[in-house]
XYZ file of C-alpha atoms in Angstrom:
472
model
C -16.202 28.691 5.454
C -18.444 26.639 6.906
C -21.906 26.235 6.625
C -24.512 25.759 11.047
C -27.075 23.698 11.209
C -26.437 21.146 9.753
C -28.572 17.654 10.913
C -27.074 14.326 12.496
C -24.077 16.269 13.537
C -24.282 14.347 17.047
C -22.637 11.821 16.196
C -19.813 12.913 15.105
C -18.414 15.274 17.684
C -14.965 17.214 17.153
C -13.791 17.359 20.551
C -11.923 20.543 21.130
C -9.003 19.373 24.005
C -5.568 20.976 25.700
C -4.718 22.901 28.278
C -6.234 26.524 29.770
C -5.355 29.460 27.264
C -4.336 27.364 24.558
C -6.920 29.727 21.934
C -9.658 26.479 21.869
C -12.515 28.880 21.530
C -11.330 31.196 19.908
C -11.152 28.014 17.094
C -14.212 27.183 17.602
C -15.989 30.640 17.202
C -13.568 31.085 14.122
C -15.176 27.249 12.633
C -18.882 27.714 13.655
C -18.843 30.889 12.762
C -20.406 32.167 16.076
C -18.618 33.983 18.887
C -20.749 31.216 21.905
C -17.221 31.488 22.714
C -15.351 34.229 25.036
C -12.316 35.398 24.608
C -9.958 36.156 27.277
C -6.081 36.260 27.414
C -6.942 34.943 30.785
C -6.006 30.636 31.317
C -10.065 29.212 32.521
C -11.889 31.551 31.148
C -14.465 28.977 29.165
C -16.236 27.391 31.653
C -19.576 26.265 29.951
C -18.631 22.747 27.290
C -19.813 24.646 24.379
C -22.231 22.791 21.280
C -22.216 23.471 17.909
C -23.674 21.688 14.690
C -20.499 22.143 12.207
C -21.224 21.102 8.662
C -17.917 20.752 6.236
C -17.734 19.042 2.367
C -20.642 17.666 2.990
C -19.476 16.082 6.508
C -21.560 17.057 9.163
C -20.559 17.276 13.389
C -20.601 18.447 16.221
C -17.609 21.132 17.164
C -17.442 21.058 20.661
C -15.186 22.768 23.239
C -14.423 21.869 27.130
C -12.780 23.850 29.583
C -8.716 23.657 29.657
C -7.890 20.493 30.659
C -4.533 20.163 32.526
C -1.305 23.058 33.358
C -2.407 25.944 36.131
C -5.647 27.317 36.028
C -6.548 30.590 39.020
C -10.074 29.546 38.484
C -11.480 28.054 41.412
C -13.805 26.113 39.543
C -11.146 24.369 37.167
C -11.614 20.520 38.591
C -15.284 20.725 38.024
C -14.695 22.199 34.150
C -12.032 19.960 34.044
C -14.080 16.645 35.116
C -16.787 17.922 32.971
C -14.763 17.830 29.923
C -13.124 14.377 30.462
C -16.731 13.179 30.607
C -17.315 14.815 27.030
C -14.050 13.514 25.223
C -15.711 10.640 25.864
C -18.030 11.418 23.218
C -15.339 11.979 20.442
C -15.008 10.033 17.737
C -11.816 12.929 16.878
C -10.202 14.921 18.953
C -8.356 18.035 18.239
C -5.610 18.091 19.946
C -4.762 22.328 20.776
C -1.158 23.082 21.821
C 0.482 26.805 21.771
C 2.744 27.704 18.991
C 4.635 30.948 20.717
C 5.080 29.123 24.758
C 6.128 25.968 22.384
C 6.139 22.287 23.660
C 4.400 22.394 27.418
C 4.020 19.758 30.879
C 0.598 20.393 30.272
C 0.968 19.566 26.222
C 1.603 16.303 27.314
C -0.706 14.935 29.439
C -2.940 15.952 27.698
C -1.965 13.888 24.760
C -1.687 10.672 27.158
C -5.156 11.095 28.139
C -5.919 11.502 24.552
C -4.440 8.322 23.490
C -6.072 6.246 26.090
C -9.951 7.270 24.640
C -8.969 5.060 21.331
C -10.145 7.397 18.705
C -8.255 9.418 15.623
C -6.667 12.808 16.618
C -5.880 15.715 14.694
C -2.622 18.422 16.781
C -2.975 22.293 15.628
C -0.202 23.723 16.564
C -2.174 27.240 17.229
C -0.721 30.717 17.154
C 1.666 29.908 14.287
C 1.278 33.490 11.980
C 4.618 33.982 11.425
C 7.351 31.537 9.489
C 10.100 31.930 13.229
C 7.006 30.385 14.774
C 6.311 27.812 11.921
C 9.558 26.302 11.885
C 9.646 26.540 16.353
C 6.867 24.618 15.917
C 8.943 21.236 14.808
C 9.455 20.318 18.508
C 5.634 19.373 19.093
C 6.243 16.236 16.517
C 7.362 14.042 19.474
C 4.040 14.138 20.708
C 4.709 11.332 18.092
C 0.588 12.805 16.766
C 0.168 12.664 12.950
C -1.562 14.768 10.864
C -0.183 18.161 12.639
C -1.389 21.024 11.278
C -0.101 24.342 12.531
C -3.048 27.734 12.893
C -3.637 31.302 13.890
C -6.742 30.391 14.351
C -7.650 34.166 15.944
C -7.013 35.579 11.919
C -8.193 31.993 10.591
C -4.594 31.193 9.124
C -4.723 27.266 8.558
C -8.465 26.580 9.405
C -9.671 25.202 6.049
C -6.770 23.039 5.898
C -7.859 21.484 10.091
C -10.988 20.495 8.447
C -9.760 18.999 5.636
C -8.178 16.802 8.557
C -11.291 16.144 10.894
C -13.428 16.011 7.739
C -11.404 12.910 6.251
C -10.791 10.638 10.287
C -14.998 11.068 11.019
C -16.355 7.758 10.654
C -19.092 7.055 8.305
C -19.494 10.231 6.262
C -18.715 10.161 2.301
C -20.970 12.403 0.198
C -19.568 15.532 -1.413
C -20.931 19.141 -0.809
C -23.293 19.982 -2.587
C -23.076 23.166 -4.058
C -25.749 24.837 -2.966
C -24.106 24.824 0.467
C -21.313 26.867 0.134
C -21.227 30.637 -0.471
C -19.531 31.437 -3.079
C -16.650 33.330 -1.430
C -15.721 30.194 0.249
C -12.174 28.765 -0.204
C -12.948 24.977 -1.136
C -10.954 22.936 -2.028
C -11.857 19.341 -2.106
C -10.045 16.676 -0.098
C -9.069 13.669 -1.756
C -8.652 11.549 1.404
C -11.879 10.100 2.276
C -13.790 12.302 -0.836
C -14.721 10.698 -4.357
C -12.670 13.354 -5.841
C -9.289 12.571 -7.564
C -7.305 15.659 -9.294
C -4.658 14.246 -12.033
C -2.849 16.583 -13.725
C -1.539 15.288 -17.160
C 1.401 17.517 -17.927
C 4.820 17.391 -20.058
C 6.805 19.106 -22.376
C 4.926 20.575 -25.366
C 3.294 18.638 -27.890
C 3.251 15.127 -26.312
C -0.039 14.124 -26.541
C -1.731 16.406 -23.269
C -4.834 17.138 -25.277
C -4.960 13.979 -27.013
C -5.461 11.007 -23.503
C -7.705 13.776 -21.634
C -10.858 13.425 -24.598
C -9.890 9.757 -24.645
C -9.549 9.850 -21.131
C -13.176 11.838 -20.708
C -14.024 9.873 -25.351
C -15.301 14.283 -25.892
C -13.044 17.306 -28.231
C -13.381 19.367 -24.926
C -9.718 19.584 -25.191
C -9.015 21.568 -28.872
C -6.440 19.763 -29.497
C -3.751 20.532 -33.192
C 0.533 19.387 -33.967
C 1.305 22.977 -32.931
C 3.491 23.407 -30.206
C 2.348 24.837 -27.210
C -0.902 25.008 -28.663
C -2.601 24.508 -25.279
C -2.701 27.575 -22.825
C -4.792 28.182 -19.566
C -4.715 24.461 -17.296
C -7.736 23.417 -18.095
C -10.198 21.154 -15.327
C -12.468 18.379 -16.949
C -15.448 16.466 -14.259
C -15.316 12.765 -14.982
C -16.681 9.747 -13.610
C -14.890 6.366 -12.931
C -16.377 3.504 -11.044
C -18.376 5.752 -8.682
C -15.422 7.941 -8.582
C -14.871 11.888 -9.108
C -11.500 12.492 -11.077
C -11.091 15.970 -12.155
C -8.715 15.926 -15.197
C -6.012 19.309 -15.056
C -4.479 19.674 -19.073
C -1.837 21.982 -18.546
C 0.190 24.283 -20.902
C 3.895 22.326 -21.971
C 6.909 22.644 -19.687
C 8.820 25.091 -20.980
C 12.891 25.371 -20.274
C 13.166 29.438 -18.489
C 14.822 30.330 -21.962
C 12.344 28.269 -24.764
C 10.056 30.338 -22.167
C 11.573 33.882 -22.381
C 12.098 33.521 -25.965
C 8.215 32.804 -26.544
C 6.471 35.364 -25.049
C 5.220 36.373 -21.771
C 1.298 34.275 -22.305
C 3.711 31.429 -23.061
C 4.686 32.063 -18.846
C 2.173 32.386 -17.869
C 0.540 29.170 -19.082
C 3.519 27.501 -17.636
C 3.172 29.219 -14.155
C -0.795 28.232 -14.301
C 0.175 24.876 -14.652
C 3.352 23.931 -11.983
C 0.104 25.905 -9.926
C -1.822 22.748 -11.307
C 1.013 20.187 -9.985
C 0.238 22.023 -6.554
C -3.336 21.390 -6.255
C -3.176 18.145 -8.218
C -2.838 14.451 -6.019
C -1.603 12.598 -9.493
C 1.067 14.174 -11.984
C 0.491 12.449 -15.875
C 4.008 13.109 -17.051
C 3.624 12.250 -19.819
C 6.224 10.542 -21.974
C 7.000 11.127 -26.560
C 8.030 7.144 -27.543
C 8.843 8.046 -31.207
C 10.979 10.685 -28.817
C 12.487 9.875 -26.068
C 13.171 10.326 -22.943
C 14.662 14.060 -23.088
C 16.097 16.373 -20.290
C 13.160 18.298 -20.160
C 10.734 15.747 -19.486
C 13.173 14.772 -16.354
C 12.516 18.490 -16.117
C 8.752 17.792 -15.647
C 9.020 15.367 -13.932
C 10.772 17.149 -11.540
C 8.744 19.436 -11.462
C 5.845 16.898 -9.732
C 8.056 15.245 -7.870
C 9.279 18.771 -6.015
C 5.150 19.750 -5.728
C 4.747 16.201 -3.868
C 2.673 14.703 -6.459
C 2.379 11.593 -6.657
C 3.413 10.219 -10.723
C 3.035 8.154 -13.110
C 4.769 7.789 -15.886
C 3.571 7.573 -19.898
C 4.499 6.213 -22.754
C 2.732 8.289 -25.049
C 2.858 7.151 -29.164
C 3.586 3.761 -28.341
C 1.538 2.103 -30.917
C 3.968 3.890 -33.840
C 7.087 1.610 -31.419
C 6.385 -1.504 -30.376
C 6.585 -2.840 -33.878
C 10.289 -2.207 -32.883
C 10.544 -5.401 -30.639
C 11.041 -6.681 -27.039
C 14.865 -5.199 -26.815
C 13.345 -1.518 -28.075
C 11.100 -2.500 -25.120
C 13.654 -3.325 -22.509
C 15.891 -0.718 -23.708
C 14.046 1.665 -23.831
C 12.288 0.711 -20.353
C 15.786 0.927 -19.333
C 16.922 4.686 -20.313
C 13.848 6.362 -19.250
C 14.652 4.442 -15.293
C 18.606 5.796 -15.622
C 17.107 9.126 -16.926
C 14.704 9.331 -13.875
C 16.337 7.978 -11.872
C 15.202 10.255 -8.930
C 11.116 9.155 -10.001
C 12.516 5.432 -9.028
C 9.391 4.886 -7.563
C 6.955 5.720 -10.444
C 5.153 2.986 -12.243
C 5.271 3.126 -15.705
C 2.920 3.434 -18.707
C 2.314 1.804 -21.669
C -0.549 3.824 -23.851
C -1.815 5.268 -26.677
C -3.207 8.486 -26.866
C -5.021 8.066 -30.551
C -5.890 3.896 -30.961
C -7.596 4.467 -26.882
C -4.465 1.924 -26.387
C -4.522 0.780 -21.962
C -5.507 4.542 -21.089
C -8.282 2.993 -18.855
C -5.285 2.345 -16.836
C -4.165 5.625 -16.060
C -7.292 5.745 -13.812
C -6.434 2.558 -12.602
C -3.507 2.905 -11.384
C -4.188 6.139 -10.478
C -6.453 5.032 -7.792
C -3.660 2.271 -6.325
C -0.556 5.501 -6.467
C -4.014 7.789 -4.148
C -4.603 5.176 -1.294
C -0.670 4.316 -1.787
C -0.011 8.252 -1.018
C -2.588 8.261 2.355
C -1.438 5.518 3.875
C -0.344 6.427 7.697
C 2.186 4.616 8.982
C 2.087 3.896 13.149
C 5.298 5.402 15.130
C 4.997 1.354 16.462
C 5.264 -0.098 13.294
C 7.282 2.552 11.974
C 10.527 2.811 15.278
C 10.373 -1.105 14.561
C 11.285 -0.293 11.418
C 14.067 2.374 12.083
C 15.602 0.631 14.827
C 16.089 -2.228 11.972
C 17.279 0.291 9.104
C 20.117 2.082 11.888
C 21.847 -1.465 12.808
C 22.633 -1.905 9.257
C 23.251 2.323 8.659
C 23.769 4.645 10.426
C 23.968 8.335 9.213
C 27.384 9.459 8.577
C 28.966 11.660 11.504
C 30.639 14.982 10.279
C 31.642 15.454 13.930
C 33.906 13.974 17.004
C 30.108 13.115 17.973
C 28.430 10.337 16.443
C 24.549 10.937 14.933
C 22.954 8.542 16.393
C 18.319 7.989 15.589
C 16.359 7.948 18.414
C 13.172 7.728 16.851
C 10.719 8.658 14.305
C 6.822 9.224 13.868
C 4.544 10.536 10.504
C 3.586 13.457 10.331
C 1.271 13.227 7.673
C 0.378 11.661 4.180
C -0.105 13.347 0.787
C 2.863 12.940 0.070
C 4.014 10.688 3.295
C 5.748 12.806 5.066
C 8.577 11.681 8.240
C 10.429 12.890 10.659
C 13.383 11.439 12.465
C 14.842 13.067 15.414
C 18.117 13.357 16.037
C 20.375 13.897 20.097
C 22.186 15.565 17.520
C 20.997 19.445 14.768
C 22.264 17.255 11.906
C 21.591 16.892 7.870
C 21.195 14.011 6.543
C 23.559 12.770 3.641
C 21.246 12.468 0.226
C 22.937 8.269 0.217
C 20.785 7.821 3.565
C 18.004 10.293 2.559
C 18.112 7.526 -0.176
C 18.669 4.950 1.972
C 15.513 5.173 5.012
C 13.442 5.558 1.730
C 14.108 2.522 0.003
C 13.715 1.010 4.059
C 10.391 3.002 4.269
C 9.227 1.038 0.634
C 10.400 -2.464 0.564
C 8.990 -2.317 4.502
C 5.123 0.243 3.622
C 4.999 0.283 -0.411
C 3.912 4.277 -0.970
C 3.979 2.641 -4.303
C 4.716 6.301 -7.136
C 4.659 8.407 -4.408
C 7.899 11.524 -3.061
C 9.189 10.624 0.569
C 9.985 13.670 1.826
C 11.758 13.318 5.311
C 12.641 15.999 7.635
C 15.451 15.443 10.546
C 15.763 17.273 13.968
C 17.438 17.473 17.057
C 15.937 16.268 20.114
C 15.244 19.623 22.029
C 15.760 18.159 25.330
C 13.183 19.577 28.805
C 14.712 21.711 31.376
C 14.562 20.402 34.706
C 11.834 21.868 36.733
C 11.949 22.055 39.864
C 9.104 20.103 42.039
C 6.561 21.598 43.440
C 4.919 22.080 46.914
């Protein structure tokens, strides 16, 4: 997973911090590929500061394992261990705050976070020991710490560690080069992150025969993908990498996504092709939803756009074969666009391009707008800015209350990007009505943009911490 022996790593220190026995040493061993740190269920096992150079996706950094900071420990040297650990985090470029998903949120975790914020470097919250769906659901309580991103991991089993390293690498300063193929073993399961990387992943999707392969061929300027008038010519999700203005763009030409009934009639191969198209959406940054200008917007087009939206892709709607209809005049254009927006109301955030894969008209706008929406989808809103917006929004419109007790939004935080995901903490358990979700999304877009990106919202009841007795 990780290549060791990285050069120049000391300038970028990634420090693991957390209260004792949350699994810092286990994570350190998992990432560094060595058992330098002794792992034991007794709190305070790690006394020394452990460092190891690491490389991930071409990003070089020094991983540092500190002893447990704050919280209770039976170790007589705990005070000295904590002192060394506090000195170490002052040198960090990124701090990974580790918490225990089984224990839940503890006062000592809040103490660690308070100190980490004072350092003024990017924070990544890793919820460890999350190895089943029940713990995954319970980990939502850590959103109260208002750190983004939040990544759930099980360091002992290696679950989620790659996602955690992606988030860490994206926040390292001044590291922009791509990993060389020779530096990664054949068994490495690596997916390059678009944030902080030079590669953008575009999935070209649409119903059969709207011109997906023709568009890919136009963009790469070669007959790389088989083109035919026969619907369903493309069976596989085919990757083509091109360079554009210094950026690597990976184009994925997918099979047409059909309705379930149509798939059944076409046989097993078509079913697998549709599955591959859906998988391509899951690994894409942007979905280029292609629509045939001569056929208008169909229910199948809406279904394809819906698949992209559910996958969390940013969306650009590209109306192909525009050269065949533009002679109809300005009124036709207005009517077409109005009909498109009416049929794709759920994707009203998506920019619309009128293109022709045959003539090349405005096809370069596909790349240009993709760069814009990728930038927008990676945006992170500070908790302070977000809650100023929430205060204004709730003053205008409160969420609907189903029972006797009034639902109030207490605060909100952005827990991840790509797509932007926000958690709204409420005084009681509730689910926002779809109309209120639309209201909140509109307020978020008005305040912060997010062009082309879906916005995911979650409502969580704030967990009240039980009162604890005073220490004697």
